[in-house]
Every structure is written in structure tokens, then in C-alpha cells.
CSV table of C-alpha atoms in Angstrom, one decimal:
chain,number,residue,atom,x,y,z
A,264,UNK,CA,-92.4,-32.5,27.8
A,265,UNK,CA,-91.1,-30.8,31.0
A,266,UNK,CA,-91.1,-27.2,31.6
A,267,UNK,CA,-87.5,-25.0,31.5
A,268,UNK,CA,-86.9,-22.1,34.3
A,269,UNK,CA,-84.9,-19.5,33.4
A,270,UNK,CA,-83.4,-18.4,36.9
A,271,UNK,CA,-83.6,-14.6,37.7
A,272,UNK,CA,-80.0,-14.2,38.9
A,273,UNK,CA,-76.6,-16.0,39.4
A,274,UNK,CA,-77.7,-17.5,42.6
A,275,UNK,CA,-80.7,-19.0,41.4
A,276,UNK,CA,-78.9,-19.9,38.4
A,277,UNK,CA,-76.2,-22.1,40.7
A,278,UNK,CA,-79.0,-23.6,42.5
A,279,UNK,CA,-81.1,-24.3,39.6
A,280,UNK,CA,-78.1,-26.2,38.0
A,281,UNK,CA,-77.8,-28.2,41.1
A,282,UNK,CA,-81.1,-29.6,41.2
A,283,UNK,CA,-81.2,-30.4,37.6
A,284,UNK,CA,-78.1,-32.2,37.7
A,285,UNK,CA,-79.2,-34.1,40.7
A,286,UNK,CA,-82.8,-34.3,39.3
A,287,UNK,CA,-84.2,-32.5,41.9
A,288,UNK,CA,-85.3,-29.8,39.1
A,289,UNK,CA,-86.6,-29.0,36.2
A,290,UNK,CA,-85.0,-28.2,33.1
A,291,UNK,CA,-82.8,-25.0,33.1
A,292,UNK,CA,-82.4,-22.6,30.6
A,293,UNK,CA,-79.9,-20.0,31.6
A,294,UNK,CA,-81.3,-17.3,28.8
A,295,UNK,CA,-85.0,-17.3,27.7
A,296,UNK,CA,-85.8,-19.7,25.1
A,297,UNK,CA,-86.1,-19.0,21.6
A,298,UNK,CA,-90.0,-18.5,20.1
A,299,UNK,CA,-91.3,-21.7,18.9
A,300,UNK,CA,-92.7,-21.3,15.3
A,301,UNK,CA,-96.5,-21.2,14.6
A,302,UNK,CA,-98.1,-25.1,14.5
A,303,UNK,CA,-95.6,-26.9,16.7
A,304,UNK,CA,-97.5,-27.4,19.5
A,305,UNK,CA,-95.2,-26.5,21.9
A,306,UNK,CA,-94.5,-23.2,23.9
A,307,UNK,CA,-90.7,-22.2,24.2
A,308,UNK,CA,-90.6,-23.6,27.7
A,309,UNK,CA,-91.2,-26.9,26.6
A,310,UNK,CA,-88.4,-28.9,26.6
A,311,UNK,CA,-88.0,-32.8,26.2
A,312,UNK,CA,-87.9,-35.5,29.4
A,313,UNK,CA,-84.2,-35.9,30.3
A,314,UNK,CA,-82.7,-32.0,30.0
A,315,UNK,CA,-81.3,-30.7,32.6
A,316,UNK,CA,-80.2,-27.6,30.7
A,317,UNK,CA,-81.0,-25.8,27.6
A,318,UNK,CA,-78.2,-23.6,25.9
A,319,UNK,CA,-78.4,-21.7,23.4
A,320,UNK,CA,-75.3,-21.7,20.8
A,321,UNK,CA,-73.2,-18.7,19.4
A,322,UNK,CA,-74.6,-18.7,16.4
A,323,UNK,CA,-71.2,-19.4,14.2
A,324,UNK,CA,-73.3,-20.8,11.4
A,325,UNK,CA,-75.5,-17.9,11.3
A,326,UNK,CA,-78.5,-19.0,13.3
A,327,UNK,CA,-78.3,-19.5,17.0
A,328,UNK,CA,-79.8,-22.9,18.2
A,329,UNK,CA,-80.6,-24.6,21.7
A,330,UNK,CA,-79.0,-27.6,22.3
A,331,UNK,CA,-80.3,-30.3,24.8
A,332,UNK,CA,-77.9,-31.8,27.5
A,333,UNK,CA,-78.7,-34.3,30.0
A,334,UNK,CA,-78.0,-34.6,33.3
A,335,UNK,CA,-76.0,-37.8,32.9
A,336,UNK,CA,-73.6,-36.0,29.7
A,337,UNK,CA,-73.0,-33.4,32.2
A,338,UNK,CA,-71.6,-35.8,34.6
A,339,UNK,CA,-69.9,-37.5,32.8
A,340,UNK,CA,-67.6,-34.4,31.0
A,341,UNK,CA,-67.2,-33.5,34.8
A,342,UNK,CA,-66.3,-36.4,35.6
A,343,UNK,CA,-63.5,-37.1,32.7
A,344,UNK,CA,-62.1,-33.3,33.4
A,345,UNK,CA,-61.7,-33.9,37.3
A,346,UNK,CA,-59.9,-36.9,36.3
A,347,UNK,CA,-57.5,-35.6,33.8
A,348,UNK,CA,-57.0,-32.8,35.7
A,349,UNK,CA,-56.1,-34.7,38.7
A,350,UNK,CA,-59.1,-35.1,40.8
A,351,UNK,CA,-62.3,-32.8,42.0
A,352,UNK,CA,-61.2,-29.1,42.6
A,353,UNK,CA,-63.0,-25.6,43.5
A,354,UNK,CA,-63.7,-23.8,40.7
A,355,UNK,CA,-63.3,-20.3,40.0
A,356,UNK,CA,-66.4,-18.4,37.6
A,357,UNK,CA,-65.0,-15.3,35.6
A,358,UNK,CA,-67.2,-16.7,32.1
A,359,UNK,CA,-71.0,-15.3,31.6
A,360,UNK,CA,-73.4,-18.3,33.1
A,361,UNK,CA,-74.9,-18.0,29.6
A,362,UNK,CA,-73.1,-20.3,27.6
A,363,UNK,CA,-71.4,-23.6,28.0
A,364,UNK,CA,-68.0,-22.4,29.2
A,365,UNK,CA,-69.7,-20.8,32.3
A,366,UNK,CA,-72.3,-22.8,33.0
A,367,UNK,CA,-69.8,-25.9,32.9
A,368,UNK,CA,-68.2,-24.6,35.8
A,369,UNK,CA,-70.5,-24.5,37.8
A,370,UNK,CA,-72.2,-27.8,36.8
A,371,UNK,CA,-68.6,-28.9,37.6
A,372,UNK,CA,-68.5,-27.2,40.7
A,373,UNK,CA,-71.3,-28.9,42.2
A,374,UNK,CA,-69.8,-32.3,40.8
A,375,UNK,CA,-67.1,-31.9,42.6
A,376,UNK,CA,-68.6,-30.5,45.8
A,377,UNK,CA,-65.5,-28.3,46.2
A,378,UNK,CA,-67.3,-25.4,46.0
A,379,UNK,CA,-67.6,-21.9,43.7
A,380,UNK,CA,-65.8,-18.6,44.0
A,381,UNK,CA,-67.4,-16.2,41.5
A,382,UNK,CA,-66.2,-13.0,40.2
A,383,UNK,CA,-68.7,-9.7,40.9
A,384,UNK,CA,-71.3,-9.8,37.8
A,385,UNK,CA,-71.1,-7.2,35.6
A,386,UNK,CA,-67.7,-6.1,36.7
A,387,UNK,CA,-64.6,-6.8,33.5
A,388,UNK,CA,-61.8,-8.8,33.7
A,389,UNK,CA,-59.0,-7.1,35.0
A,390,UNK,CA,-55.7,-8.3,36.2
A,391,UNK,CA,-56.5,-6.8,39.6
A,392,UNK,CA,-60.3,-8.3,39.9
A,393,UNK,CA,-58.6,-11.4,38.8
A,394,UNK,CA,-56.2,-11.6,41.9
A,395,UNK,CA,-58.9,-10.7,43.9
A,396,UNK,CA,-60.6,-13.6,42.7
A,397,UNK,CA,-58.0,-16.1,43.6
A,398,UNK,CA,-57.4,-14.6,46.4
A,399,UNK,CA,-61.1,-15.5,48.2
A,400,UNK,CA,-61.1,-19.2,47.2
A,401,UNK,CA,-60.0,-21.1,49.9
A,402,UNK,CA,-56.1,-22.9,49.9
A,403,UNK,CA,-56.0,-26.2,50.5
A,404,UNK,CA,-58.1,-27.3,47.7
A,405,UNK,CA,-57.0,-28.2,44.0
A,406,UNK,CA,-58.0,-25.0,42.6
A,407,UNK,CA,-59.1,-24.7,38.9
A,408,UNK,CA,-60.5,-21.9,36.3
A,409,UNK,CA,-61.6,-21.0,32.7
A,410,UNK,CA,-60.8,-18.1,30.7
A,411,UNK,CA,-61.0,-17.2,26.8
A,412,UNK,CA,-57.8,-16.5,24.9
A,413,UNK,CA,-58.1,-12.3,25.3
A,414,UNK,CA,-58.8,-12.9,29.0
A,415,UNK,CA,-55.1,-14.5,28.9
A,416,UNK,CA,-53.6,-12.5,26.8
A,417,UNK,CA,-54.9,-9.0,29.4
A,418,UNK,CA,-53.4,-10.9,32.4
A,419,UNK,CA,-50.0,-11.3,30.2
A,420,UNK,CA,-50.0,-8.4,28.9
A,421,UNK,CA,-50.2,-6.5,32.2
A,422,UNK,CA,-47.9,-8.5,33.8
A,423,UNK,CA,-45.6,-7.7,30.7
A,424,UNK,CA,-45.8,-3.8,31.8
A,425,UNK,CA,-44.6,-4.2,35.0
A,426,UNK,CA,-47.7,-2.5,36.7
A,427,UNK,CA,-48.7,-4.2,40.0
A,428,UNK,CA,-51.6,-5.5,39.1
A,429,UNK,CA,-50.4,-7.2,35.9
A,430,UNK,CA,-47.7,-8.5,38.5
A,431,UNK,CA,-50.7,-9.9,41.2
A,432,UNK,CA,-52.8,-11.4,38.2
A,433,UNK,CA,-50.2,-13.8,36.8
A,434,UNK,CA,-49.1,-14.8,40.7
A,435,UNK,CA,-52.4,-15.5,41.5
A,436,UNK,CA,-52.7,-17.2,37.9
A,437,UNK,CA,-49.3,-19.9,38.7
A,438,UNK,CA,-51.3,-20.4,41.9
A,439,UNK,CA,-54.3,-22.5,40.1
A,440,UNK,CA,-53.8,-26.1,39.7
A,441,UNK,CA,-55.2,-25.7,36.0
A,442,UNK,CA,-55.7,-23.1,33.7
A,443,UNK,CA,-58.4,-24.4,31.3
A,444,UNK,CA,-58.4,-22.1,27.7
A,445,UNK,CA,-61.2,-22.2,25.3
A,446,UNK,CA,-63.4,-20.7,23.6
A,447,UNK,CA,-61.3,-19.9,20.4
A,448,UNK,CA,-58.1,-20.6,18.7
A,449,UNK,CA,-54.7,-19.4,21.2
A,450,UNK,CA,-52.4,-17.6,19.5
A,451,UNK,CA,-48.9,-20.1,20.0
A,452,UNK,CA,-47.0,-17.0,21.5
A,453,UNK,CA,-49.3,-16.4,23.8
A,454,UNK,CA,-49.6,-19.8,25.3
A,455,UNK,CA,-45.9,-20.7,25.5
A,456,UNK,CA,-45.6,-17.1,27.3
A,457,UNK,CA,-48.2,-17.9,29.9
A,458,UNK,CA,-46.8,-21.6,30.3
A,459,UNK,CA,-42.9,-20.2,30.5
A,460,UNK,CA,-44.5,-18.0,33.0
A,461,UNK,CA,-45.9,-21.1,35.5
A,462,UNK,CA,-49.1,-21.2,34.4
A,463,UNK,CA,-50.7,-24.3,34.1
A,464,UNK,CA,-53.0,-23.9,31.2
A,465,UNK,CA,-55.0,-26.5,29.1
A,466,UNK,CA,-55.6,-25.8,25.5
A,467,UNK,CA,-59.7,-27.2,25.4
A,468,UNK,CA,-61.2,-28.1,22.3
A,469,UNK,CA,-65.5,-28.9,22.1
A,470,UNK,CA,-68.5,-27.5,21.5
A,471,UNK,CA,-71.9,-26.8,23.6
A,472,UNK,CA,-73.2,-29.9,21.9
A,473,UNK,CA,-70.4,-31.9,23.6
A,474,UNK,CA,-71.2,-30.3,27.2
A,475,UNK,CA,-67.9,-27.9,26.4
A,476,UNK,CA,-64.4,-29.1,26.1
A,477,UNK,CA,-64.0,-33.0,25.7
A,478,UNK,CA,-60.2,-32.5,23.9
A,479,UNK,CA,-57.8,-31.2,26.3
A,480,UNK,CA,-54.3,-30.3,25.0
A,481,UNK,CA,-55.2,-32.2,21.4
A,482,UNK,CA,-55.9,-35.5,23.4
A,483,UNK,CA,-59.8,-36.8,24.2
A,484,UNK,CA,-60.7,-37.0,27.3
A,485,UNK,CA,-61.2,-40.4,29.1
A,486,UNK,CA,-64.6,-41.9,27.1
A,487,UNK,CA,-64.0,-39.5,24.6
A,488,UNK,CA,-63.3,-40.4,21.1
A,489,UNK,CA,-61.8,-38.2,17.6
A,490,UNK,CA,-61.9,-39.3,13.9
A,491,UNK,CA,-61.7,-37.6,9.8
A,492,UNK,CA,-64.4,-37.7,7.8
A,493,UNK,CA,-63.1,-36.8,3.9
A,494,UNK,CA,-63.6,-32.9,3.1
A,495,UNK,CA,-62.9,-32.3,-0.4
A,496,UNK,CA,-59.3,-31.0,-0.6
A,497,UNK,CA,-58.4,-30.9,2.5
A,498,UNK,CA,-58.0,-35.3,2.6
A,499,UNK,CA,-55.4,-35.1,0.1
A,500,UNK,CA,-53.4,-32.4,3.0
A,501,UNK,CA,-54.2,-35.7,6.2
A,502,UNK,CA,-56.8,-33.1,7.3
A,503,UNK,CA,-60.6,-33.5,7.3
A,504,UNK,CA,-63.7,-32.6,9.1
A,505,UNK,CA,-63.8,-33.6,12.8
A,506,UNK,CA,-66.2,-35.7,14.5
A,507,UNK,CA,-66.6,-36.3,18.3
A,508,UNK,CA,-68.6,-39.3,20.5
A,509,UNK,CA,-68.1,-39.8,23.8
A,510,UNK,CA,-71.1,-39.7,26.8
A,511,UNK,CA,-71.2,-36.2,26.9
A,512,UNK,CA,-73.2,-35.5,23.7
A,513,UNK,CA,-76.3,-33.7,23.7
A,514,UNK,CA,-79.6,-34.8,23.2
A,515,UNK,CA,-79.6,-32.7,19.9
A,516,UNK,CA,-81.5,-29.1,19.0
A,517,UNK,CA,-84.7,-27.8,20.7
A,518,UNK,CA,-87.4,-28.2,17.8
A,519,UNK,CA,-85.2,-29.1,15.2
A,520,UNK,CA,-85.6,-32.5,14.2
A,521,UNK,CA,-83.8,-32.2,11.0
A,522,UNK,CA,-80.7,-30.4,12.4
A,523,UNK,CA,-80.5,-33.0,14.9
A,524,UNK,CA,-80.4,-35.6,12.5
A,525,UNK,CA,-77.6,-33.6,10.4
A,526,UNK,CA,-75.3,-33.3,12.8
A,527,UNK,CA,-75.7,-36.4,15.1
A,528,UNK,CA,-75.0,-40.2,13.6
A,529,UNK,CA,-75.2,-43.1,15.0
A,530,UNK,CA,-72.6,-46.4,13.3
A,531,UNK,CA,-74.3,-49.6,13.0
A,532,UNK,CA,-72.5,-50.6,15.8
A,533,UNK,CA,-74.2,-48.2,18.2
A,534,UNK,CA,-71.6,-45.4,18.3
A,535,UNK,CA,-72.9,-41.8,18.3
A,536,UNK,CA,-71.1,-39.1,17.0
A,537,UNK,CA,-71.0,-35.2,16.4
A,538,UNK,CA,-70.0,-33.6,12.9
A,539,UNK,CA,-68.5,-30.4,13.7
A,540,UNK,CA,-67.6,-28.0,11.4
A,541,UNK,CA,-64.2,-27.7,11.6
A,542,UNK,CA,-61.3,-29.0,10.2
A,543,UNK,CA,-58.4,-31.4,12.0
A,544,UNK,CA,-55.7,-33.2,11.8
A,545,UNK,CA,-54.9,-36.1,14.1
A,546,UNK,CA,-51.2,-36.5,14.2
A,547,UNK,CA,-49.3,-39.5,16.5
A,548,UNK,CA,-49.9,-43.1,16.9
A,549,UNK,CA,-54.2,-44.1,16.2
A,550,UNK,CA,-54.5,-45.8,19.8
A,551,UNK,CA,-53.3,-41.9,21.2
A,552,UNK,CA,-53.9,-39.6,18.7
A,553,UNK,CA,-53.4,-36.0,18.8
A,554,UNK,CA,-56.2,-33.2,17.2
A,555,UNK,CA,-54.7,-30.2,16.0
A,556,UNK,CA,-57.5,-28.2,14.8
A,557,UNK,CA,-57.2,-26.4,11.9
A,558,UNK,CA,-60.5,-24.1,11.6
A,559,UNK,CA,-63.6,-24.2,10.6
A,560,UNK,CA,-64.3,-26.1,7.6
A,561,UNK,CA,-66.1,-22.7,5.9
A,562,UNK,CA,-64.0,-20.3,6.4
A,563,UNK,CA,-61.3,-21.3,4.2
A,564,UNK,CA,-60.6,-18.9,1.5
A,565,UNK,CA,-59.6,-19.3,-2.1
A,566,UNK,CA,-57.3,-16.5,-3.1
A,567,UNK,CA,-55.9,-17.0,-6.6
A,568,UNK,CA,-56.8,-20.9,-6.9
A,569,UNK,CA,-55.5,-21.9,-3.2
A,570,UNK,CA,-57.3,-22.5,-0.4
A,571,UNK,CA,-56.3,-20.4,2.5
A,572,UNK,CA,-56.9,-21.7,6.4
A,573,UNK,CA,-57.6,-18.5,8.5
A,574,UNK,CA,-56.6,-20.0,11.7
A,575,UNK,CA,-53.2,-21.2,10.5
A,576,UNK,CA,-52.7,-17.5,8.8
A,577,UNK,CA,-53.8,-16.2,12.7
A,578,UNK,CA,-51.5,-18.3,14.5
A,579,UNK,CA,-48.5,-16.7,12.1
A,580,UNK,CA,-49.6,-12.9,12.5
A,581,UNK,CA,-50.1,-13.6,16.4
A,582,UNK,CA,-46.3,-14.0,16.5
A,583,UNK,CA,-45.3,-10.8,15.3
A,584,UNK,CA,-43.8,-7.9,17.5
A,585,UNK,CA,-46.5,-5.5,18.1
A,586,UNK,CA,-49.7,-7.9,16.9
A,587,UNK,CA,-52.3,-9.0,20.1
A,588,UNK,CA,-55.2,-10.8,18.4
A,589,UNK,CA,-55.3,-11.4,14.7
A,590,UNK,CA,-58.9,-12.5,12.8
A,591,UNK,CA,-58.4,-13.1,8.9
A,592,UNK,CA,-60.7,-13.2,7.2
A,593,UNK,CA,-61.2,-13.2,2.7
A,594,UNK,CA,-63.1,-10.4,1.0
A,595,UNK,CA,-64.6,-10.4,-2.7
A,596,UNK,CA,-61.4,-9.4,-5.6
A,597,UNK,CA,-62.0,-9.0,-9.1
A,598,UNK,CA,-58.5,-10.3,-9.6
A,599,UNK,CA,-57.7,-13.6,-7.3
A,600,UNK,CA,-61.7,-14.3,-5.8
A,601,UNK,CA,-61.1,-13.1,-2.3
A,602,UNK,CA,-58.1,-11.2,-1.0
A,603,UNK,CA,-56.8,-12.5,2.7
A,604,UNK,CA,-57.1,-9.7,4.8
A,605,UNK,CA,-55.6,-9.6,8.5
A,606,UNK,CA,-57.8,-7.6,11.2
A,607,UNK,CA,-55.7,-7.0,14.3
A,608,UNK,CA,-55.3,-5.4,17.7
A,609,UNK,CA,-51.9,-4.3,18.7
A,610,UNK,CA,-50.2,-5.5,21.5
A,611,UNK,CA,-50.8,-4.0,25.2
A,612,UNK,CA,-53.8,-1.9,23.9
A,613,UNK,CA,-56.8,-1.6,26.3
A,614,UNK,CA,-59.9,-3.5,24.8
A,615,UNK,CA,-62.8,-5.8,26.2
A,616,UNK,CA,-62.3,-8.7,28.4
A,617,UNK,CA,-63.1,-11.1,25.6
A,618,UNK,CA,-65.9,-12.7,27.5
A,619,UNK,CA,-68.6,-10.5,26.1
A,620,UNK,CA,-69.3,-9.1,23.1
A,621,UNK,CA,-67.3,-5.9,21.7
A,622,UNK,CA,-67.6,-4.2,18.7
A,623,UNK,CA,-65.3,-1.8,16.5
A,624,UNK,CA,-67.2,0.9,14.5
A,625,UNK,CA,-66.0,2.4,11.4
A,626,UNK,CA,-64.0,5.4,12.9
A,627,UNK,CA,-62.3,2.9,14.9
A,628,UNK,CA,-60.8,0.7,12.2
A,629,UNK,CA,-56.6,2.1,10.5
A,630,UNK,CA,-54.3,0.7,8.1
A,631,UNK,CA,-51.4,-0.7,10.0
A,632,UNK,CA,-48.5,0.8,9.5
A,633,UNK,CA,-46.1,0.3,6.7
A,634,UNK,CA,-43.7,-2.3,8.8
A,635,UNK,CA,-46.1,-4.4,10.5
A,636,UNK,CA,-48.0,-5.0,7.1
A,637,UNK,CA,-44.4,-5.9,5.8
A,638,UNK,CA,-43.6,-7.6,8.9
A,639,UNK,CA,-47.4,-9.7,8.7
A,640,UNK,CA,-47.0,-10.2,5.1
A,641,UNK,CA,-43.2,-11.5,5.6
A,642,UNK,CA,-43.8,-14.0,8.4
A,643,UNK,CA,-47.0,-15.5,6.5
A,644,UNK,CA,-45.3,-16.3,3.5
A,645,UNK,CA,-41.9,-17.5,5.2
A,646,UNK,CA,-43.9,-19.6,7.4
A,647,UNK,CA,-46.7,-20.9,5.3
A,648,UNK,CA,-46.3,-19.6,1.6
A,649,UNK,CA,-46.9,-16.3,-0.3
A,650,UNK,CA,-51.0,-16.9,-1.4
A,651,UNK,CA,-51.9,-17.1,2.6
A,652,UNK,CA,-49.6,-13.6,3.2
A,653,UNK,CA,-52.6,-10.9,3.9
A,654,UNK,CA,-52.2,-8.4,1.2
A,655,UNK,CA,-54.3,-6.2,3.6
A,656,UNK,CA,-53.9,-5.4,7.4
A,657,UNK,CA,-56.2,-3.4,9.8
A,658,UNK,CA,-55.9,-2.5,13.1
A,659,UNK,CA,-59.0,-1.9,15.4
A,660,UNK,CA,-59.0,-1.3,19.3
A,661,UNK,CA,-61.1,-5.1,19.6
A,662,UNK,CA,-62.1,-7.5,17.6
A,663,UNK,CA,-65.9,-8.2,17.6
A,664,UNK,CA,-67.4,-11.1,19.1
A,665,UNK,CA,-70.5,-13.3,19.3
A,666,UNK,CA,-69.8,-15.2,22.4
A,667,UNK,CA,-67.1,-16.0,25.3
A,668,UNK,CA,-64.0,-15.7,23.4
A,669,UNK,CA,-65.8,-16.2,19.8
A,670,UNK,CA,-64.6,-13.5,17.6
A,671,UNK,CA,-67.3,-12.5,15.3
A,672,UNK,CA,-65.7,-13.5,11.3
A,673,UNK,CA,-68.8,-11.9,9.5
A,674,UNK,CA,-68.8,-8.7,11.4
A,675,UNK,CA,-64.4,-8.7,10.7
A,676,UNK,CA,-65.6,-9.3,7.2
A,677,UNK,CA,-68.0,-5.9,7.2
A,678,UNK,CA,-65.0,-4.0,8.7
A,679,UNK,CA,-62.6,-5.4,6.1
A,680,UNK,CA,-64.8,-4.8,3.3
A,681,UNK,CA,-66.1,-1.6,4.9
A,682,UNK,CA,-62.7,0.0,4.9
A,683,UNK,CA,-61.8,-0.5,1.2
A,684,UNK,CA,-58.7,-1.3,-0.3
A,685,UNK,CA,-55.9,0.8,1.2
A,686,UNK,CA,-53.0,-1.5,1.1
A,687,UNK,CA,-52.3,-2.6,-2.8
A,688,UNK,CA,-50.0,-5.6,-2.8
């Protein structure tokens, strides 16, 4: 067992990550580690030989867990980025250092040996800060970045008003040689606005037990490697749940043998592999296939006998005149199981940078009005069909979340459930 360090600052925390990866260091865990339970015979600082760092996960299935990644699977997702990104770049840090998103750019940064401009902790994401940003990392160099969806969507958004600074962020956003976007599902609208715009941006797709992104625009990443496994309905629809190998996996989950075993395989030929928990479908010819992710494989809702996927019902609402970011979400009906309910923000309003966590409390949370709803409801059931149209809609100033660019679906459930049924349909 080696020991973790949990650096005291960002500094230490960019050093720390330096030596680790070039096993100069010990073990870094960028948060303090979780309690160890009674009778292991460990304390939480003990971590396994061949960590370099120890993060701890979002906690989407409920309970937050620490996933081991070695030095070498850091590498190697640095590695296969730089190269389908073009080559080694500077990086640019506007993601909390706490999870994988951030943390992988600065492993990435000292990979590449370009170097790392970093926004001002504890300042938010504005359009302003963000041209600021761009501005201080050096020309001449490839130039890269990550961002969650709602940090996208502010710098579009502002640009969309016509205020100056809205006008600086999206220049200094066409300026970067590669936008990566993670975190959570884009709505369409919002990526084919930032792409008509000159941005460069990169869909990513990958989890903190696969060092971060390893899909990049629906296609692996050199080493990296997609397939189906059978889900119940969802086969008979060419969808099922996805699974990920490649060098970049993680060692498996600090203290949790069992979990480890779950989640990570091995084939009889050798191959290891990840069992994620969301749905895919892999569309295009099997030696170049393309993921399209569909959602998680438990938040699918029955309403009335049909299974509803939330992310395809979020992509539709995104596209409606006056909708920013849509969460849907299914609440308990005596009549059809659950009802699909739609929890939105509207378009241009002022909310959190999407990188940390933000709540809504109950005075917070409206019906939408009369046309949207009709709007929401119209566009669902055109698009997809009339079960997956929300027969509620609620608008809040942000969604909650759980993690950089992770909204929070149980705490959109309380507020859904929370605000009763308004809306009959």
C-alpha cells in the first residue's frame, strides 16, 4: 500500500500530478479520501502500488466511489487525445481539479509539456473571464480547452445578446484549436450553434473510470474500443448497454472488491472492459463504428406501458424557442406509472457556470407558460411520439448538479414531485 497526498492548493495540486505521473510521487488524491469502514485494515490514505491518482466519482448511482488510475492509463488517454486532436497543445483549466474533467487537463498538460493557463479559483465562468483566459496563453502553440455543456451554452448565449463580452468570449473561443465538451449530454442546438459559429468543439464521451473521455465525436479513440451488451428491451431498438476497453482503464474502486469485479471484465482472450451504465447505439460500418449515446440505462421511464429515454426527450425540448437546458425526468401516477415531466431553464437567463454545483429551492421552481408547454409537448411528440411528450413542464433559474456539468436527476425529481401537478394533460 502507498500513501495518497491530498495537495493543499492548485499549485501543489499541478505539481503533485506531475510527479505521480512521472513516478516521482506518491499517490494523489485531489479531495480527502473517503473513511474506510471498521476491520479493513487500511486507513483512507492507503491506496494500492501503481495509483498515481485517486478520484472520487459523482456519485450518479447514488454512492460516490474512488476509482484508481495509473500512471500508465493516464498516459496513454493523453496520449490518444493529443493525437486525435492533432498533436500536444497548451491547455487551458476553467473545470474544478476535483474530478476527472479537470484533473485530466492538467495530467494532459504536463504530457504534453506545453504548458497550463488556469482561470482564477473561485472566480465563475463568465464570457469576459473566459477571454481573459485565452487571452494569457501564449500564441504560437496548438491551444486546447474543456468546458461542460452550460459553460457553452453562457458563452453562446452572451454572444447571442450582443454585449461585448459575449462578443470577446466566442472570439477567443474560434481561437482554440479544440473545444473539448463533456461532462453531460449537448443539447443538438447548442452544438451546431457553437460549430456554425467557428468553434471547434468535440463532443467527449467516458467516464472517471476510463481516465475521462476515450469517445470523441461518437468515435474511440486510437486503442480505444466500444461494444452492446443485450439490455432487455432496448436490443430489440439496436441499442444496448455500453462497454469500454482500451489502456486507459482504472485499476477499479478503492476498497471495493466486489464493485470492482461488477463493473470490470476481462474476455478469455485477455481483453478488459468497463460496463457503464448507459445505453448506446453504434451506427456505421463495425471496423469504424459510431456511439451515439442514448442515456443511462436507469433512467428510462415507463409512462403508460412505453419506455421513455430522458436524453432523447432533452435533446427535443433543447430545440425549442425559449428552452436553455432541459432535465426530464418521470414522477410516480396513479394512471400511466410515471408521468414525463420536463424541468427547464429558459434561454439567456443568468444561472451557475455549470461547473459546480447549483441548486433551485422551492420558491424558485414555475409552471411554464401555456405556449412553451404546448410548444415542449408539440415538438416531443412530432419528433419522437406522443407517450415521451412531457405532460408537465417547469421552469427553474438552474438545474441542480452533482458534478462538472452533471445535472442532478434525483434532486429534478424532488423538484418535479415537490411542485405537484399543475399542468393536467
Amino acid at each position: 500500500m502507498n500513501r495518497a497526498v491530498v495537495p493543499a492548493d492548485l499549485d501543489a495540486l499541478v505539481a503533485a500530478v506531475g510527479a505521480a505521473l512521472d513516478g516521482d510521487g506518491p499517490p494523489v488524491a485531489p479531495v480527502p479520501l473517503l473513511p474506510r469502514p471498521p476491520g479493513s485494515g487500511s486507513t483512507p490514505a492507503d491506496v494500492p502500488a501503481g495509483t498515481a491518482l485517486v478520484l472520487r466519482t459523482s456519485g450518479s448511482t447514488g454512492t460516490p466511489r474512488e476509482v484508481l488510475l495509473g500512471a500508465d492509463a493516464l498516459r496513454a488517454s493523453g496520449a490518444a487525445t493529443h493525437e486525435r486532436l492533432g498533436g500536444p497543445g497548451h491547455w487551458l483549466l476553467t473545470l474544478p481539479p476535483t474530478h476527472v474533467a479537470g484533473v485530466q487537463v492538467v495530467a494532459r498538460a504536463h504530457a504534453a509539456g506545453r504548458g497550463l493557463t488556469v482561470a482564477p479559483p473561485g472566480e465563475p465562468f463568465t464570457p469576459g473571464g473566459f477571454a481573459a483566459l485565452v487571452a494569457r496563453a501564449p500564441r504560437g502553440e496548438r491551444r486546447y480547452v474543456s468546458l461542460v455543456p452550460t459553460q457553452l451554452h453562457r458563452l453562446v448565449a452572451a454572444a447571442d445578446a450582443g454585449t461585448d463580452d459575449g462578443t470577446a468570449g466566442l472570439d477567443a473561443l474560434r481561437a482554440l484549436d479544440a473545444v473539448l465538451l463533456g461532462g453531460a449530454a449537448t443539447p443538438p442546438a447548442l452544438l451546431r450553434r457553437a460549430r456554425s459559429a467557428g468553434a471547434r468543439v468535440v463532443t467527449t464521451y467516458g467516464m472517471t473510470e476510463t481516465c475521462g473521455g476515450c469517445v470523441y465525436d461518437g468515435v474511440p479513440l486510437p486503442e480505444a474500443r466500444v461494444r452492446l451488451l443485450p439490455a432487455d428491451d432496448a436490443a430489440a431498438a439496436g441499442a444496448g448497454v455500453v462497454e469500454l476497453s482500451g489502456p486507459f482503464l482504472a485499476h477499479g474502486y478503492l476498497g471495493e472488491p466486489d464493485a470492482t469485479a461488477a463493473a470490470f471484465r476481462t474476455d478469455d482472450d485477455g481483453t478488459r472492459w468497463f460496463r457503464t451504465s448507459d445505453l448506446g447505439r453504434l451506427d456505421g460500418p463495425p471496423d469504424a463504428p459510431v456511439l451515439t449515446v442514448l442515456g443511462r440505462a436507469d433512467d428510462v421511464i415507463v409512462s403508460g406501458g412505453v419506455n421513455v429515454a430522458p436524453a432523447a426527450v432533452e435533446a427535443v425540448v433543447g430545440e425549442v424557442a425559449g428552452v436553455g437546458e432541459a432535465c426530464v425526468v418521470g414522477v410516480p401516477h396513479p394512471e400511466w406509472g410515471h408521468e414525463v415531466v420536463a424541468v427547464v431553464t429558459l434561454a439567456g437567463a443568468q444561472r451557475g457556470d455549470g461547473a459546480t454545483p447549483g441548486t433551485a429551492g422551492a420558491g424558485d421552481v414555475a409552471s411554464a407558460p401555456p405556449d412553451l408547454v404546448a410548444a415542449v409537448r408539440g415538438r416531443v411528440a412530432d419528433r419522437l411520439e406522443r407517450a415521451a411528450a412531457p405532460r408537465r413542464v417547469l421552469v427553474v433559474p438552474d438545474l441542480p448538479r452533482r458534478g462538472p456539468g452533471k445535472v442532478d436527476r434525483a434532486a429534478v425529481a424532488r423538484i418535479a414531485v415537490g411542485h405537484g401537478r399543475t399542468q393536467p394533460g
